Amino acid sequence: MPTDIPERPAALPGGPAALPGGPAALPGGPAALPGGPAALPGGPAALPGGPVSATPPPRTGEHTPPSPSASRSVAEPASSTPRTPRGRGRAAGVIASTAVCQAALMVGLGLLLTGPAATVWPLTAEDEIADSLESARTGTLDTVSLVVSEAGNTTTVVVGTLLSCLVLLLVPRLPRWRDALFLAVAVSLQSLVFLVITEAVDRNRPDVERLDASPPTSSYTSGHTGAATALYAGLAVLVLQRTKGPWRKAVAALLLLLPVLVGIARMYRGMHHPTDVVGGLLNGGLSLLIVGRALLAGPHVPGVAPAAGAADEEPARGVPTGRTTVVFNPTVTDEAARAALRRILEDHGHHGADFVPTTADDPGEGQTAHAVRGGASLVVVCGGDGTIRAAAEALAGTGVPLAVVPCGTGNLLARNLGLPVKPAEALSVALRGAPHRIDLGRIEGDGLAPAHFTVMSGAGLDAVMLESTSDRAKALMGWPAYAVAGLKELRAPRMRLTVGIDGARPLRRTARMVLIANTGKVQGGATLVPAARPDDGLLDLMILDPRGPAGWLAAVASLARRGPEGGTGRAGGSRSVEYFTFRRADIRFDAPQHRELDGDPVSPGRRLTVQVRPGALTVLMPVRGE
């Protein structure tokens, strides 16, 4: 059973992407670390993927033939098992090489401030600012500035970083190794560059009374401000990306304000010039940008997930036969089916697997998280796309492989991974396969907490169709029940919406359906989004807007083609169907619309913010020829 997923070019309206989903500027600047929102959001992961490619996707309509190295099937196992995952080694290389550039830039700016620019305004006004702050001192302000300044001193930052990393590793239901590494490396990098700067640039402190003892370092840059930026702004990024709830933005704003207050306090206490503080903010911000780009996001470089075993051994098929947990939906997996799955697991060396049922209150996320905490080396999920999505929410970024056993109505993820749709066959093929990383989509909106999807999400016709399909109809007819329900909704009024893609100029559209796809195949073997691949570090947006019988015929003809064509982002030169490829998209509807997430209806709303989490989920996929 071949499972090659063909390469495809990336299409973006308006030009190259503004590095969304990749690291980015801190909140408040241009493009955010994933999470911008979505964070610096998910969903990261346990360092899948490696650094971001510096080559932007081509414009809409451009076709770039895949390179020989990129044409390898995602399901093709690697020829050897490296000791160190390629993504981690490349991430370390990117951080090291880019940090050299950061240090050179900061030193160059310092030499400029102490050299040619020293007699140029506004630098000539810095002494006046220092005198003004000195004359404004009061006992109360002295105390407040001392407290604020202490938030950026070495002891506070070191202890704060260690405690934050411990919380990230011990408190969540899953250890946040990547987040902890991001924070620790960013703070360390800022400190290292600061030491280089102070050795290379000699600048006197302001000629005023200093309220603190003068350390034997240059006034440029402000070490307190740089350290505070790396720690508190880094925490702000993680808060925006990793937490849910309306309070997260307020907490992030307070964390972002702290480095600024530390800088002001340092100037008030006569320790630094304004440009020293700006330099500290820049040094801390660049450290976050560099480390975030390497560790938290970026286009996925397809590759086999690291397998256990020595490097000189042949690459193993499947996964290590450690502890295995089977999360199953009891409404679609009866006792006989579970017995058959247990026999298959035993035949493949997975002895004593734990079978854990989902519940109405927890469709699989909590059970999966508990399994990972308990040391599971493989999680098998038996259910529909909703159950698999819930498990993927807990598995994202852990590196623990997922074996998909389709037991639902649509089973879209299994179809797109090339797995059989019969549960026992799917498990047997998966266990003979190899682990591969695929992308996840991260979505949020008004009334919709941040969540991940594995296959598709959308609004309009598809969501209405899912809501109007009864459980009885699905039980009697299977997936054709969705098509029958969809026919009843064809005359529903079209939506009006605005779409912003990767920072490009927003587009105004009308549509009957908006579909965001990580994979392209739907029920019946049809390919609804031809270019969508689950491992390319990108998502695809389809806007369906046929008008009248001729429009529907044009839409069907466009969908029947091999892939999107034309240079305007449209398929087949018709406005009936448009395709866009992106890393981050903001969709706003003029009126509340029905919405769905991997086949499950969610609350209606007027906004969707979506971004890709490259390589966030590890799944077992068939090998070539299965």
XYZ file of C-alpha atoms in Angstrom:
626
model
C 0.000 0.000 0.000
C 1.926 3.051 -1.171
C 1.805 5.991 1.136
C 3.892 8.544 -0.702
C 2.569 12.006 -0.077
C 3.588 14.097 -3.101
C 5.575 17.255 -2.612
C 3.884 20.493 -3.392
C 4.890 24.107 -3.747
C 3.757 26.612 -1.198
C 1.409 29.339 -2.367
C 0.979 32.613 -0.568
C -0.960 35.647 -1.673
C 0.917 38.853 -1.708
C 4.401 37.492 -1.521
C 6.607 35.590 0.845
C 5.538 34.809 4.330
C 6.454 37.084 7.190
C 7.848 34.161 9.127
C 4.657 33.443 11.032
C 4.781 30.374 12.961
C 8.432 30.857 13.049
C 10.037 32.831 15.664
C 9.299 36.185 15.450
C 9.368 39.368 17.093
C 8.222 39.538 20.645
C 4.565 40.359 21.120
C 4.126 43.897 20.159
C 6.512 43.713 17.269
C 5.894 42.389 13.780
C 5.326 38.651 13.382
C 5.154 36.793 16.637
C 6.760 33.769 17.977
C 4.256 31.106 17.281
C 1.400 32.063 19.118
C 1.586 35.366 18.024
C -0.952 34.275 18.665
C -0.653 31.275 18.485
C 1.989 31.911 20.284
C 5.267 31.397 20.260
C 0.041 28.784 19.308
C 1.747 24.784 20.795
C 2.042 23.795 19.501
C 5.974 23.203 19.754
C 6.977 19.968 20.415
C 9.824 17.920 21.601
C 12.162 19.573 19.160
C 10.735 18.068 15.987
C 11.695 19.506 12.720
C 14.734 21.585 13.275
C 15.399 25.170 12.226
C 13.373 27.176 9.797
C 14.356 27.278 6.193
C 15.413 30.714 5.096
C 13.743 30.291 1.717
C 10.255 31.820 1.657
C 7.432 30.018 -0.096
C 6.780 31.111 -3.701
C 3.933 33.447 -4.506
C 0.528 32.106 -5.262
C 0.445 30.280 -8.528
C 4.197 29.712 -8.779
C 5.266 26.128 -9.171
C 8.578 25.031 -7.742
C 9.602 21.481 -8.631
C 10.611 19.473 -5.604
C 14.320 19.022 -5.151
C 15.726 15.494 -5.275
C 16.381 15.559 -1.570
C 12.858 16.706 -0.825
C 11.098 14.187 -3.041
C 11.545 11.274 -0.669
C 8.249 9.908 0.535
C 7.352 10.863 4.054
C 6.716 7.206 4.709
C 10.127 6.077 3.510
C 12.329 5.025 6.420
C 15.746 6.543 6.754
C 18.743 4.450 5.865
C 20.249 4.762 9.306
C 19.327 5.756 12.795
C 21.388 8.738 13.953
C 22.523 9.025 17.536
C 21.377 12.619 17.700
C 18.151 13.726 15.948
C 19.027 15.909 13.006
C 16.608 18.617 14.102
C 18.357 19.125 17.429
C 21.825 19.265 15.912
C 20.721 21.757 13.303
C 18.947 23.837 15.936
C 22.159 24.037 17.971
C 24.064 25.039 14.847
C 21.592 27.782 14.002
C 21.700 29.183 17.542
C 25.501 29.185 17.634
C 26.009 30.756 14.211
C 23.292 33.362 14.651
C 24.530 34.258 18.139
C 27.858 35.260 16.615
C 26.009 37.677 14.350
C 24.047 38.964 17.357
C 27.235 39.636 19.322
C 28.841 41.355 16.340
C 25.790 43.573 15.881
C 25.615 44.552 19.548
C 29.354 45.273 19.727
C 29.159 47.312 16.528
C 26.324 49.423 17.931
C 28.285 49.936 21.146
C 31.381 51.113 19.281
C 29.183 53.453 17.271
C 27.668 54.924 20.451
C 31.070 55.494 22.035
C 32.686 56.671 18.813
C 31.286 58.592 15.830
C 27.759 58.967 17.221
C 28.770 60.176 20.691
C 28.540 63.836 19.650
C 25.285 63.454 17.704
C 21.804 64.120 19.055
C 20.025 62.406 20.752
C 23.101 60.940 22.433
C 24.174 64.423 23.462
C 20.934 64.783 25.425
C 21.490 61.688 27.563
C 23.402 63.597 30.237
C 20.467 65.976 30.605
C 18.103 63.037 31.055
C 20.345 61.594 33.769
C 20.455 64.971 35.568
C 16.655 65.288 35.357
C 16.124 61.839 36.834
C 18.572 62.594 39.640
C 16.767 65.823 40.535
C 13.410 63.984 40.580
C 14.466 61.458 43.212
C 12.379 60.955 46.330
C 12.516 58.422 49.129
C 9.471 56.599 47.799
C 10.794 56.451 44.236
C 14.157 55.271 45.526
C 12.490 52.325 47.265
C 10.255 51.476 44.309
C 13.155 51.663 41.853
C 15.244 49.406 44.077
C 12.527 46.731 44.128
C 12.013 46.954 40.375
C 15.736 46.943 39.668
C 16.169 43.783 41.744
C 13.812 41.989 39.322
C 16.627 42.109 36.780
C 19.671 41.316 38.882
C 21.672 38.161 38.332
C 20.413 36.228 41.352
C 16.754 36.966 40.638
C 17.046 36.026 36.963
C 18.968 32.812 37.614
C 16.579 31.677 40.339
C 13.572 32.744 38.259
C 14.806 30.803 35.256
C 15.473 27.655 37.271
C 12.070 27.795 38.984
C 10.286 28.458 35.687
C 12.013 25.490 34.054
C 11.123 23.235 36.980
C 7.496 24.311 36.750
C 7.464 23.614 33.002
C 8.866 20.138 33.575
C 7.002 19.071 36.711
C 3.655 20.860 36.917
C 1.924 20.372 33.530
C 0.292 17.070 32.687
C 3.108 16.637 30.158
C 6.679 17.886 30.646
C 7.354 20.956 28.526
C 10.952 20.074 27.669
C 11.070 22.283 24.605
C 9.634 25.293 26.437
C 12.058 24.866 29.344
C 14.964 24.557 26.927
C 13.816 27.658 25.060
C 13.754 29.732 28.254
C 17.038 28.441 29.657
C 18.956 28.808 26.391
C 17.561 32.299 25.722
C 18.602 33.599 29.151
C 22.018 31.948 28.851
C 22.592 33.324 25.357
C 21.726 36.848 26.482
C 24.226 36.585 29.339
C 26.966 35.238 27.084
C 26.530 38.003 24.518
C 26.410 40.582 27.342
C 29.821 39.424 28.570
C 31.256 39.716 25.059
C 29.856 43.238 24.745
C 31.276 44.469 28.017
C 34.723 43.151 27.054
C 34.632 44.868 23.667
C 32.899 48.168 24.507
C 34.076 50.526 27.251
C 31.488 53.144 28.184
C 31.376 55.230 31.324
C 28.265 55.316 33.451
C 26.258 58.565 33.789
C 28.009 61.346 35.691
C 25.464 61.461 38.533
C 25.212 60.041 42.026
C 24.607 56.307 41.725
C 22.237 54.594 44.122
C 23.835 51.172 43.574
C 27.395 49.952 43.729
C 28.968 50.154 40.284
C 29.900 46.715 38.963
C 33.200 46.453 37.063
C 31.479 46.349 33.691
C 30.754 48.830 30.965
C 27.617 50.933 31.126
C 26.692 49.474 27.714
C 24.543 47.438 27.680
C 22.218 47.251 30.663
C 22.694 43.685 31.880
C 19.710 43.936 34.218
C 17.440 44.991 31.343
C 18.740 42.338 28.952
C 18.358 39.534 31.481
C 14.882 40.719 32.450
C 13.881 40.812 28.770
C 15.081 37.276 28.121
C 13.322 35.878 31.203
C 10.072 37.823 31.475
C 9.409 38.338 27.770
C 10.223 34.655 27.235
C 7.640 33.750 29.878
C 5.162 36.080 28.169
C 5.640 34.223 24.919
C 5.024 30.878 26.621
C 1.967 32.221 28.430
C 0.450 33.364 25.151
C 1.229 30.093 23.446
C 0.653 27.484 26.094
C -2.228 28.700 28.231
C -5.910 29.150 27.706
C -8.326 31.633 29.153
C -8.986 35.358 28.930
C -6.378 36.194 31.591
C -3.382 35.092 29.538
C -3.089 38.339 27.565
C -3.169 40.431 30.732
C -0.476 38.251 32.337
C 1.647 38.432 29.187
C 1.307 42.221 29.081
C 2.502 42.516 32.696
C 5.466 40.252 31.972
C 6.386 42.331 28.915
C 6.168 45.511 30.960
C 8.672 44.267 33.551
C 11.841 44.643 31.412
C 10.828 48.196 30.501
C 10.309 49.058 34.168
C 13.658 47.504 35.043
C 15.330 49.676 32.410
C 13.661 52.829 33.722
C 14.672 51.931 37.281
C 18.288 51.460 36.198
C 18.304 54.905 34.575
C 16.652 56.464 37.625
C 19.307 54.983 39.888
C 22.056 56.517 37.749
C 23.402 53.209 36.468
C 22.776 53.508 32.728
C 22.165 55.865 29.835
C 18.903 55.485 27.872
C 20.778 53.876 24.963
C 22.252 51.318 27.358
C 18.729 50.295 28.311
C 17.666 50.136 24.670
C 20.704 47.962 24.013
C 19.684 45.636 26.835
C 16.162 45.320 25.448
C 17.592 44.590 22.010
C 20.061 42.004 23.308
C 17.381 40.142 25.259
C 14.897 40.355 22.402
C 17.388 39.050 19.844
C 18.244 36.144 22.119
C 14.580 35.189 22.312
C 14.188 35.556 18.564
C 17.188 33.378 17.754
C 16.370 30.620 20.231
C 12.656 30.713 19.448
C 13.341 30.406 15.736
C 15.520 27.372 16.279
C 13.508 25.581 18.975
C 9.884 26.640 18.881
C 8.767 26.771 15.288
C 9.549 26.703 11.642
C 8.828 24.679 8.541
C 9.181 20.985 9.176
C 11.986 19.084 7.484
C 10.350 15.696 6.832
C 12.224 12.819 8.389
C 11.852 9.699 10.384
C 11.518 10.197 14.090
C 14.477 8.852 16.045
C 14.151 5.180 16.846
C 15.548 3.483 19.880
C 18.647 1.381 19.653
C 22.286 1.775 18.861
C 23.397 3.728 15.847
C 25.078 0.736 14.266
C 21.912 -1.334 14.315
C 19.506 -1.552 11.418
C 16.637 0.933 11.651
C 13.817 -0.629 13.550
C 10.353 -0.950 12.162
C 7.565 0.164 14.428
C 8.445 1.319 17.922
C 10.253 -0.111 20.921
C 8.154 -2.723 22.637
C 7.909 -0.902 25.947
C 4.728 0.026 27.738
C 1.755 0.363 25.399
C -1.559 2.074 26.151
C -4.675 1.663 24.036
C -7.161 4.526 24.339
C -10.479 3.416 22.860
C -13.942 4.824 22.364
C -16.232 2.176 23.907
C -19.176 3.179 21.721
C -17.366 2.033 18.556
C -14.910 -0.543 19.954
C -16.664 -3.565 21.446
C -15.107 -6.384 23.441
C -14.490 -8.565 20.388
C -12.684 -5.731 18.595
C -10.530 -5.093 21.649
C -9.621 -8.764 21.855
C -8.560 -8.738 18.198
C -6.417 -5.649 18.769
C -4.824 -7.234 21.832
C -3.842 -10.315 19.788
C -2.226 -8.111 17.132
C -0.291 -6.195 19.763
C 0.931 -9.435 21.323
C 2.005 -10.739 17.915
C 4.150 -7.614 17.458
C 5.781 -7.833 20.876
C 3.584 -5.326 22.722
C 2.655 -7.466 25.704
C 0.324 -6.475 28.520
C -1.076 -3.366 26.849
C -3.341 -1.194 29.012
C -6.797 -0.599 27.511
C -8.312 2.683 28.721
C -11.816 3.808 27.630
C -12.778 7.360 26.795
C -15.727 8.989 28.538
C -18.357 11.547 27.705
C -16.457 14.101 29.789
C -13.007 13.221 28.423
C -12.876 11.998 24.811
C -9.244 10.913 25.056
C -6.947 13.780 25.988
C -6.754 13.043 29.703
C -6.305 9.297 29.216
C -3.491 9.893 26.730
C -1.756 12.428 28.960
C -1.909 9.981 31.872
C -0.400 7.260 29.684
C 2.509 9.495 28.666
C 3.149 10.500 32.265
C 3.210 6.809 33.127
C 6.006 6.147 30.638
C 4.090 4.775 27.651
C 6.327 4.265 24.617
C 3.345 3.852 22.282
C -0.232 5.095 22.405
C -2.812 3.320 20.240
C -6.037 5.259 19.696
C -9.193 3.469 18.570
C -11.989 5.829 17.575
C -13.043 8.436 15.102
C -11.241 11.602 14.123
C -12.569 13.372 17.226
C -11.020 10.784 19.554
C -7.746 10.893 17.627
C -7.725 14.699 17.759
C -8.179 14.622 21.542
C -5.274 12.195 21.904
C -3.126 14.285 19.564
C -3.746 17.286 21.819
C -1.952 15.434 24.615
C 0.733 13.852 22.415
C 1.760 17.064 20.641
C 5.424 17.721 21.238
C 6.089 14.609 23.339
C 7.635 12.431 20.621
C 5.588 9.442 21.836
C 4.299 7.676 18.685
C 0.596 7.423 17.932
C -0.880 4.374 16.204
C -4.175 5.298 14.547
C -6.888 2.647 14.587
C -9.884 4.023 12.641
C -13.183 3.121 14.260
C -15.288 6.170 13.415
C -17.408 7.384 10.523
C -14.980 9.523 8.562
C -11.548 8.219 9.647
C -9.897 10.975 7.631
C -6.496 10.918 9.316
C -6.140 7.186 8.684
C -7.080 7.655 5.025
C -4.544 10.430 4.581
C -1.794 8.415 6.251
C -2.397 5.509 3.883
C -3.759 3.184 6.568
C -6.519 0.612 5.948
C -9.902 1.631 7.307
C -10.478 -1.724 8.993
C -9.269 -1.432 12.595
C -7.328 -4.693 12.887
C -5.641 -4.234 9.518
C -4.770 -0.620 10.321
C -3.090 -1.573 13.599
C -1.137 -4.404 12.004
C 0.112 -2.161 9.177
C 1.002 0.648 11.595
C 3.003 -1.657 13.869
C 4.999 -2.844 10.853
C 5.607 0.766 9.853
C 7.887 3.502 11.108
C 7.392 6.653 13.203
C 7.146 9.910 11.270
C 6.471 13.463 12.324
C 3.478 15.270 10.880
C 2.155 18.779 11.375
C -0.748 19.906 13.500
C -2.951 22.930 13.026
C -3.511 25.185 16.020
C -6.746 27.131 16.021
C -8.564 29.515 18.329
C -11.295 32.131 18.113
C -14.066 33.875 19.958
C -15.658 31.250 22.174
C -13.121 28.690 20.950
C -10.186 27.972 23.267
C -6.845 27.175 21.607
C -6.915 23.628 20.266
C -5.190 21.441 17.699
C -6.560 19.603 14.690
C -4.973 16.834 12.665
C -7.010 16.907 9.453
C -9.305 19.840 8.737
C -11.215 22.651 10.358
C -13.588 25.155 8.888
C -16.748 27.211 8.878
C -19.904 27.412 6.826
C -21.333 24.573 4.757
C -19.163 21.785 6.157
C -19.884 22.752 9.767
C -23.629 23.016 9.128
C -23.525 19.651 7.359
C -21.817 18.021 10.344
C -24.291 19.521 12.797
C -27.303 18.394 10.781
C -26.139 14.780 10.403
C -27.764 12.643 13.075
C -26.014 9.807 14.871
C -28.675 7.432 13.572
C -27.993 8.450 9.976
C -24.260 7.939 10.484
C -24.880 4.510 12.007
C -27.120 3.446 9.113
C -25.322 5.009 6.161
C -21.769 5.695 7.275
C -19.964 8.667 5.727
C -22.536 9.111 2.868
C -24.851 10.493 5.560
C -22.735 13.665 5.520
C -23.249 14.080 1.775
C -27.009 13.696 2.136
C -27.067 16.321 4.865
C -24.901 18.611 2.760
C -27.368 18.582 -0.125
C -29.985 20.086 2.177
C -27.702 23.011 2.998
C -26.619 24.034 -0.513
C -29.017 26.960 -0.563
C -27.793 28.411 2.720
C -26.765 32.081 2.461
C -23.128 32.752 1.718
C -20.766 34.269 4.249
C -18.819 37.498 4.037
C -15.330 37.366 5.452
C -11.890 38.944 5.620
C -8.795 36.760 5.339
C -5.306 37.805 6.435
C -2.589 35.384 5.378
C 0.969 35.514 6.694
C 0.934 39.253 7.203
C -0.154 40.037 3.636
C -2.856 42.584 2.854
C -6.259 41.222 4.007
C -8.590 39.839 1.341
C -12.355 40.349 1.230
C -14.375 37.359 0.078
C -17.806 35.818 0.043
C -18.049 32.056 0.521
C -20.283 29.143 1.263
C -17.512 27.243 2.957
C -14.067 28.006 4.361
C -11.879 24.971 4.937
C -8.457 24.886 6.608
C -6.651 21.686 5.713
C -3.620 19.865 7.047
C -4.463 16.918 4.797
C -6.382 16.823 1.524
C -8.389 13.612 1.260
C -11.974 13.249 2.430
C -14.471 10.403 2.489
C -14.963 8.303 -0.605
C -11.366 8.771 -1.698
C -12.017 12.315 -2.978
C -9.244 14.878 -2.721
C -10.792 18.134 -1.592
C -7.556 20.066 -1.130
C -5.109 18.548 -3.638
C -1.963 20.324 -2.443
C -2.352 19.646 1.282
C 0.375 17.515 2.848
C 0.594 16.656 6.532
C 4.366 17.051 6.784
C 5.285 20.181 4.809
C 5.175 22.754 7.610
C 2.208 24.489 5.943
C -1.574 24.573 6.016
C -3.976 25.095 3.109
C -7.031 27.301 2.926
C -9.876 26.528 0.543
C -12.594 29.121 -0.067
C -15.618 27.630 -1.817
C -17.978 30.171 -3.398
C -19.936 28.747 -6.348
C -22.758 30.846 -7.774
C -25.620 29.038 -9.451
C -25.513 25.694 -11.292
C -22.635 26.838 -13.506
C -20.639 27.820 -10.447
C -21.164 24.432 -8.820
C -20.086 22.695 -12.029
C -16.963 24.872 -12.130
C -16.277 24.016 -8.504
C -16.595 20.293 -9.156
C -14.302 20.620 -12.188
C -11.738 22.520 -10.134
C -11.800 19.930 -7.379
C -11.348 17.166 -9.942
C -8.074 18.674 -11.144
C -4.763 17.414 -9.833
C -3.959 20.644 -7.986
C -4.586 24.404 -7.887
C -3.513 26.439 -10.892
C -3.345 30.040 -11.907
C -1.417 32.968 -10.594
C -4.013 34.622 -8.406
C -4.580 31.937 -5.823
C -7.637 30.635 -7.668
C -8.116 27.109 -8.935
C -8.640 26.789 -12.668
C -9.136 30.519 -13.165
C -12.527 30.420 -11.454
C -13.682 32.175 -8.307
C -15.747 29.109 -7.444
C -12.797 27.589 -5.579
C -9.690 29.371 -4.305
C -6.672 27.849 -2.601
C -4.085 29.562 -0.430
C -1.096 28.079 1.376
C -0.014 29.618 4.673
C 1.651 29.278 8.033
C -0.691 31.639 9.847
C -4.100 32.963 8.868
C -6.627 35.257 10.539
C -10.211 34.832 9.334
C -12.977 37.198 10.401
C -16.620 36.752 9.442
C -19.102 39.599 9.244
C -21.635 37.493 11.172
C -21.310 34.474 13.473
C -20.811 31.225 11.541
C -21.056 27.528 12.315
C -17.589 26.074 12.867
C -16.074 22.595 13.085
C -12.857 20.998 14.269
C -11.794 17.643 12.786
C -15.405 16.753 12.115
C -16.766 17.877 15.485
C -19.051 20.943 15.555
C -17.904 23.690 17.925
C -19.564 26.892 19.064
C -20.429 29.434 16.329
C -18.327 32.550 16.134
C -16.935 35.364 14.011
C -13.193 34.751 14.198
C -10.654 31.991 13.566
C -6.893 32.333 14.021
C -4.952 29.383 12.664
C -1.286 28.523 12.455
C 0.762 25.435 11.747
C 2.796 23.528 14.306
C 5.361 21.799 12.120
C 6.251 18.216 12.995
C 4.419 18.352 16.312
C 2.893 14.853 16.217
C 4.692 11.527 15.744
C 2.575 8.825 14.075
C 3.210 5.287 12.873
C 2.898 5.176 9.092
C 3.083 2.270 6.650
C 6.335 1.562 4.895
C 6.488 1.541 1.117
C 4.678 -1.342 -0.477
C 2.346 -2.045 2.434
